[in-house]
Structure formats: structure tokens, C-alpha cells
CSV table of C-alpha atoms in Angstrom, one decimal:
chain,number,residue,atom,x,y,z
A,1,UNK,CA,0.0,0.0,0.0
A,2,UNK,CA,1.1,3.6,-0.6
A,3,UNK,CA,0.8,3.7,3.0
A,4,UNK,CA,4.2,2.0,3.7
A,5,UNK,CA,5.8,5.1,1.8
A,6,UNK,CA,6.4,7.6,3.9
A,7,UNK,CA,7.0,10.6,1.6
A,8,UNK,CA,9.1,12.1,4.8
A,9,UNK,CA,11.3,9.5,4.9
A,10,UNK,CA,11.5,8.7,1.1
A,11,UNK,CA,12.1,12.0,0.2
A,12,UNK,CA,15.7,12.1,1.8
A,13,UNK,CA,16.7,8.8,0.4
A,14,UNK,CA,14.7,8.1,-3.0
A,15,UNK,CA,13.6,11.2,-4.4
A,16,UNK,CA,11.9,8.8,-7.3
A,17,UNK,CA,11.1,6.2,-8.5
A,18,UNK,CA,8.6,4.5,-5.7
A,19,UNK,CA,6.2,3.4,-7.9
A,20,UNK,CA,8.5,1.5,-9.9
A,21,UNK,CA,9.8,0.0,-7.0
A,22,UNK,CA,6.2,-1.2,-6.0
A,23,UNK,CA,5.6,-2.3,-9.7
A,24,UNK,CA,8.4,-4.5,-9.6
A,25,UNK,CA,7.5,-5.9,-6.1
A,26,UNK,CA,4.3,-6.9,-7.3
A,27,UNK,CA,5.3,-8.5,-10.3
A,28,UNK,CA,7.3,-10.5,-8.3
A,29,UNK,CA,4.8,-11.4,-5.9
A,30,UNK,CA,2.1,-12.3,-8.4
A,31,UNK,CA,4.2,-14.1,-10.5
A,32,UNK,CA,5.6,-16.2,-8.1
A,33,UNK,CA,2.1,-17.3,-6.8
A,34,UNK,CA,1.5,-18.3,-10.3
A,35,UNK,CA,4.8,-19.8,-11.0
A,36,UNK,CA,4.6,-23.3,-12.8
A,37,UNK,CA,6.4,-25.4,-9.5
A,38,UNK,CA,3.9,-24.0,-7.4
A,39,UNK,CA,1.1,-24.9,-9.7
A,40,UNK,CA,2.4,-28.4,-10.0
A,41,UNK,CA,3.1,-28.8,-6.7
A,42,UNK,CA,-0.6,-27.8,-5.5
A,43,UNK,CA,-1.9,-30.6,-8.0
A,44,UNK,CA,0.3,-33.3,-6.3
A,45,UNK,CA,-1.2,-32.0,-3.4
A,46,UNK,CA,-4.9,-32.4,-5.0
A,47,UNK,CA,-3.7,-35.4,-6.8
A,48,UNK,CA,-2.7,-37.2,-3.2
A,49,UNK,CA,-5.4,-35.7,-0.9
A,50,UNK,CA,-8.4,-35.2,-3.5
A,51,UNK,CA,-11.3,-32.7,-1.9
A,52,UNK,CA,-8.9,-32.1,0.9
A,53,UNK,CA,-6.1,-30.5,-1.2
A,54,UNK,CA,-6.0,-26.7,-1.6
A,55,UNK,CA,-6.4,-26.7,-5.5
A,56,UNK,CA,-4.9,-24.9,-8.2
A,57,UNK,CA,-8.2,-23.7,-8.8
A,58,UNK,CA,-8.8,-22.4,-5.2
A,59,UNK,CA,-5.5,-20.2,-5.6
A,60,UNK,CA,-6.6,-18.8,-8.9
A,61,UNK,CA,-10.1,-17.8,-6.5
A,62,UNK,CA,-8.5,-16.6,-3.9
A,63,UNK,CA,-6.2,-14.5,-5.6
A,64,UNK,CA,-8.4,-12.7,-8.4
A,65,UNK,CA,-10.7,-12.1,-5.5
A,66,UNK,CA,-8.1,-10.5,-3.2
A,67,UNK,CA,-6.4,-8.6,-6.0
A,68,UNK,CA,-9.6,-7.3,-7.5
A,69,UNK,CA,-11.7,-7.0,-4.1
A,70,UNK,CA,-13.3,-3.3,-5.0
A,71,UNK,CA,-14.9,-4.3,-7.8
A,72,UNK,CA,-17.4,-5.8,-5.4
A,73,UNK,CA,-18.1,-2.9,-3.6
A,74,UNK,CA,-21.1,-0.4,-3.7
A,75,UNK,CA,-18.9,2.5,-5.0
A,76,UNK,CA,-15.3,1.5,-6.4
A,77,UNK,CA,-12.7,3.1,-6.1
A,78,UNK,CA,-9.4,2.2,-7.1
A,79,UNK,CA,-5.9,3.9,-5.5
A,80,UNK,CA,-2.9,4.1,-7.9
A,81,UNK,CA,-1.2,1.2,-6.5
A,82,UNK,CA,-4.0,-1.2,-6.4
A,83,UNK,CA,-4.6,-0.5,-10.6
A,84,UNK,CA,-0.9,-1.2,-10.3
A,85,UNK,CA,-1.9,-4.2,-8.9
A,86,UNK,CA,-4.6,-5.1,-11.2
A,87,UNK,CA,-2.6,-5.0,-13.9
A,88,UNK,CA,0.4,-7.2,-12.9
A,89,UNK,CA,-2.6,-9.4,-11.7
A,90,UNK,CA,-3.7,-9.1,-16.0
A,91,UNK,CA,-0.1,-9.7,-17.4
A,92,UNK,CA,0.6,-12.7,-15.2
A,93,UNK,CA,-2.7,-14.7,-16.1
A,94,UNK,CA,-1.9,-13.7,-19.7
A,95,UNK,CA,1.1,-15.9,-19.5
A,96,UNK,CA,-1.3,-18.3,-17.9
A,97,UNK,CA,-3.7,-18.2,-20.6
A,98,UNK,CA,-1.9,-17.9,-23.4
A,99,UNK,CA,1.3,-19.5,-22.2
A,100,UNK,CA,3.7,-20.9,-25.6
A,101,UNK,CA,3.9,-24.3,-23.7
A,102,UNK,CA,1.1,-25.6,-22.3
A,103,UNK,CA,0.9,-26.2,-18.6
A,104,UNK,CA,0.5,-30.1,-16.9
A,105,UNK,CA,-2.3,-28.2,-14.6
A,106,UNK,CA,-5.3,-26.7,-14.7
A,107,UNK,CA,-4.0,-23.7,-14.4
A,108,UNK,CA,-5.7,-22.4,-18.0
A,109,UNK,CA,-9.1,-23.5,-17.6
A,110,UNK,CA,-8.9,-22.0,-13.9
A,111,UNK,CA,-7.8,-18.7,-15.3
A,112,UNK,CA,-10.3,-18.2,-18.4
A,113,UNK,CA,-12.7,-19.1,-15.5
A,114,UNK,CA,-11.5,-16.8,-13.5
A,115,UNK,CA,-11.4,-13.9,-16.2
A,116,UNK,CA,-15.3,-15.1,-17.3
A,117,UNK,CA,-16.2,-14.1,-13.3
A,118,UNK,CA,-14.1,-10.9,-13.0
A,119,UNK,CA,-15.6,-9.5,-16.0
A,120,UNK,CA,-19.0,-9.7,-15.3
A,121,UNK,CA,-18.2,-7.8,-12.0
A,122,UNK,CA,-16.4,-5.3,-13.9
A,123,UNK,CA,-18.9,-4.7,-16.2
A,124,UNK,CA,-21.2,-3.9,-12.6
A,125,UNK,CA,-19.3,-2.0,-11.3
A,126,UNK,CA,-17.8,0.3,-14.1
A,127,UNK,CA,-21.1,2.5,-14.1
A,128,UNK,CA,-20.4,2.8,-10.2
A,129,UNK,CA,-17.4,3.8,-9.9
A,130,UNK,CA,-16.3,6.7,-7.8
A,131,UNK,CA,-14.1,8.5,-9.5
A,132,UNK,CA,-12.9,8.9,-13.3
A,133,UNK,CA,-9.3,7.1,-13.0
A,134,UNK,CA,-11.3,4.4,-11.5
A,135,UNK,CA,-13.7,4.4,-14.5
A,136,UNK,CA,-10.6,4.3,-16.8
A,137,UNK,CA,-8.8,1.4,-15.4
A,138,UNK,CA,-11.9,-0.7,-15.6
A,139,UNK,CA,-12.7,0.2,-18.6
A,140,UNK,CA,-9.4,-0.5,-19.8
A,141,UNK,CA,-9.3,-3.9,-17.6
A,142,UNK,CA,-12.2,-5.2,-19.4
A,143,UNK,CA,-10.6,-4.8,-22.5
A,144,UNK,CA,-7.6,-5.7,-21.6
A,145,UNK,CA,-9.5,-9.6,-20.4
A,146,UNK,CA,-11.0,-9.9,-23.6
A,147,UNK,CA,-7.7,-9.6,-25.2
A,148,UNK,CA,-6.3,-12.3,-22.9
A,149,UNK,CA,-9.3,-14.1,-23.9
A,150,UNK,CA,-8.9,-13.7,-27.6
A,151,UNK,CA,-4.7,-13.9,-27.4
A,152,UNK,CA,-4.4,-10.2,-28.6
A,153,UNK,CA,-3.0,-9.1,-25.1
A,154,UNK,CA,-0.5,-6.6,-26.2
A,155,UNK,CA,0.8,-4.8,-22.6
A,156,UNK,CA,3.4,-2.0,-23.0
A,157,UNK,CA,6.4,-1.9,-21.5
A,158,UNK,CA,9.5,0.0,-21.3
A,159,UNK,CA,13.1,-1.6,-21.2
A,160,UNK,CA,15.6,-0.2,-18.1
A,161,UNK,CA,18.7,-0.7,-17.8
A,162,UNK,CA,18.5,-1.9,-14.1
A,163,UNK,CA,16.8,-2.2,-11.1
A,164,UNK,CA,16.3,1.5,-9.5
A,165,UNK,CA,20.2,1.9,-7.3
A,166,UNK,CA,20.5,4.0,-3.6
A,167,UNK,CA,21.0,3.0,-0.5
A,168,UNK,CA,19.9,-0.4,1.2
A,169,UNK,CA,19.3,-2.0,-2.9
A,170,UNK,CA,21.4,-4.0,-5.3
A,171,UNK,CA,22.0,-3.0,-8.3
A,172,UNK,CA,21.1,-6.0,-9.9
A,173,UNK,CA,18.1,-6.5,-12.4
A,174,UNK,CA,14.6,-7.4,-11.5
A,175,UNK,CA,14.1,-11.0,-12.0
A,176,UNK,CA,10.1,-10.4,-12.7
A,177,UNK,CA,10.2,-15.0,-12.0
A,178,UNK,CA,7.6,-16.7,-13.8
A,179,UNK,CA,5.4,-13.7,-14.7
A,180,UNK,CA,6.0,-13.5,-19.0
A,181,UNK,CA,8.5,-10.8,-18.4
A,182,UNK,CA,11.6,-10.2,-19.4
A,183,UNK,CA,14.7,-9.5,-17.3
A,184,UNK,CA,15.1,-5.9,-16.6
A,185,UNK,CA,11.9,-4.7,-18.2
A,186,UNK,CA,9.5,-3.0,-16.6
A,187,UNK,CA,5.4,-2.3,-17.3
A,188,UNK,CA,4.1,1.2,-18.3
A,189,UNK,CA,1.2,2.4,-17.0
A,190,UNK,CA,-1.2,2.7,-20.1
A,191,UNK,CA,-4.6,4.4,-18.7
């Protein structure tokens, strides 16, 4: 949350580049949930213990639900970090979706199922929403799911030439793990 950035204390040791740094974290986040030894080892699990196993397609619930929680509410609004968010949540289910190998799991089907629910709550609540960047972002969301849908899901991104530098960071790269991303590239914003 944007919360954790304390624009007194950031602004004496990172001038910029905060939301890139939260971009980046999220990414990795996201993608690791999602990444393909995690999804095989949950359908072991489900393999093993059946009913009893915490499935692949629970984790798929769980997260669109978490990551996309205001679309259920009376009057959505949607801070900059949580379209940020969003997003990530978007490009990783892409690779899901529309992945060049296919994946031993059910990871696919759980995600088209997934993107089926999420749009009809988007569709709800984009008349709703509470303010105009909110209104944006879903609109653009929406479209952005049928492109997944359709495998015309085209993000845009900028290359860097490494991970933001200063003090308490390496200077390595991001390693975006298991998201669709390449090393050292990071999302633009397209609203």
C-alpha cells in the first residue's frame, strides 16, 4: 500500500522512483504465486489428498478475489497502487492463458474461468465507480481480459537498464520470476 511510503522518509533517500519499485514488487509477488512449480506442486497435493487439497483452482479464486476486491463494492474506487496491482494481476494470467507451452495443470481452464467471473463484476461495477481514473482502469481492464481471452494481449512496456540503485538496494536486475517478463523490463502504466 502507498501507505508504507512515507513521503518524509522517502524523500531524503529516493527522491523517485517508488512506484516502480512497488511495480516491480508486485510482479514479483504475483508471479511467483502463479509460477509453474507451485502450480504443479498444489496438484500433487490435490492429486494425493483429493477434496482435501487446496487446489490450483482455489488459488486462482483466492487471488483474483483478493487482487480485485473493489470491484465488489457499492462504489469502487481504485488507488494508484492497487490498478498497479490489477494489472500485474492481468499480465501474469496472460502468461497463464496464453502461455507458448502448455501447462500439466489446470491452471488455463482456472484462469479463463477466472477472467469469465471478474468481467462480469467489472462490467457492474464500471457504471459505479467513484471517480474517473477508477472508470478508466476498468474500462481499460475489461478490454484488456477480452484480449487475454482472444490472445491479442499486447501490454506495454519499457526496457531499463536496471533495477532502480540507492541506499539499502542491489543494483542487480529485477528478475520479474515466472510472470511472462523479461529481465530488466518493466510495465508502463497505459490508462
Amino acid at each position: 500500500s502507498a501507505a508504507l511510503y512515507a513521503p518524509a522518509v522517502l524523500n531524503r533517500i529516493q527522491p523517485s522512483g517508488m512506484m516502480t519499485d512497488v511495480l516491480g514488487f508486485q510482479s514479483l509477488v504475483v508471479g511467483s504465486l502463479f509460477a509453474e512449480s507451485r502450480l504443479q506442486r498444489l496438484t500433487d497435493q490435490e492429486g494425493m489428498l483429493g477434496g482435501n487439497a487446496y487446489s490450483v483452482a482455489s488459488l486462482v479464486k483466492d487471488v483474483t478475489n483478493g487482487v480485485w476486491s473493489e470491484v465488489d463494492s457499492t462504489h469502487p474506487s481504485i488507488d494508484l497502487v492497487r490498478r498497479g496491482l490489477q494489472r500485474t494481476y492481468l499480465r501474469v494470467i496472460d502468461t497463464k492463458v496464453n502461455a507458448p507451452a502448455p501447462s500439466p495443470t489446470d491452471i488455463k481452464m482456472d484462469a479463463i474461468s477466472a477472467l469469465q467471473s471478474l468481467a462480469k463484476k467489472i462490467d457492474r461495477a464500471i457504471p459505479k465507480a467513484k471517480d474517473e481514473a477508477t472508470r478508466r482502469h476498468l474500462v481499460a481492464s475489461r478490454r484488456d481480459i477480452e484480449n487475454i481471452m482472444n490472445g491479442k494481449y499486447k501490454p506495454l512496456t519499457v526496457e531499463v537498464a536496471q533495477a532502480p540503485q540507492g541506499p539499502g538496494r542491489r543494483g542487480a536486475s529485477l528478475d520479474l520470476m515466472g510472470c511472462g517478463m523479461e529481465k530488466e523490463q518493466l510495465i508502463y502504466d497505459h490508462d
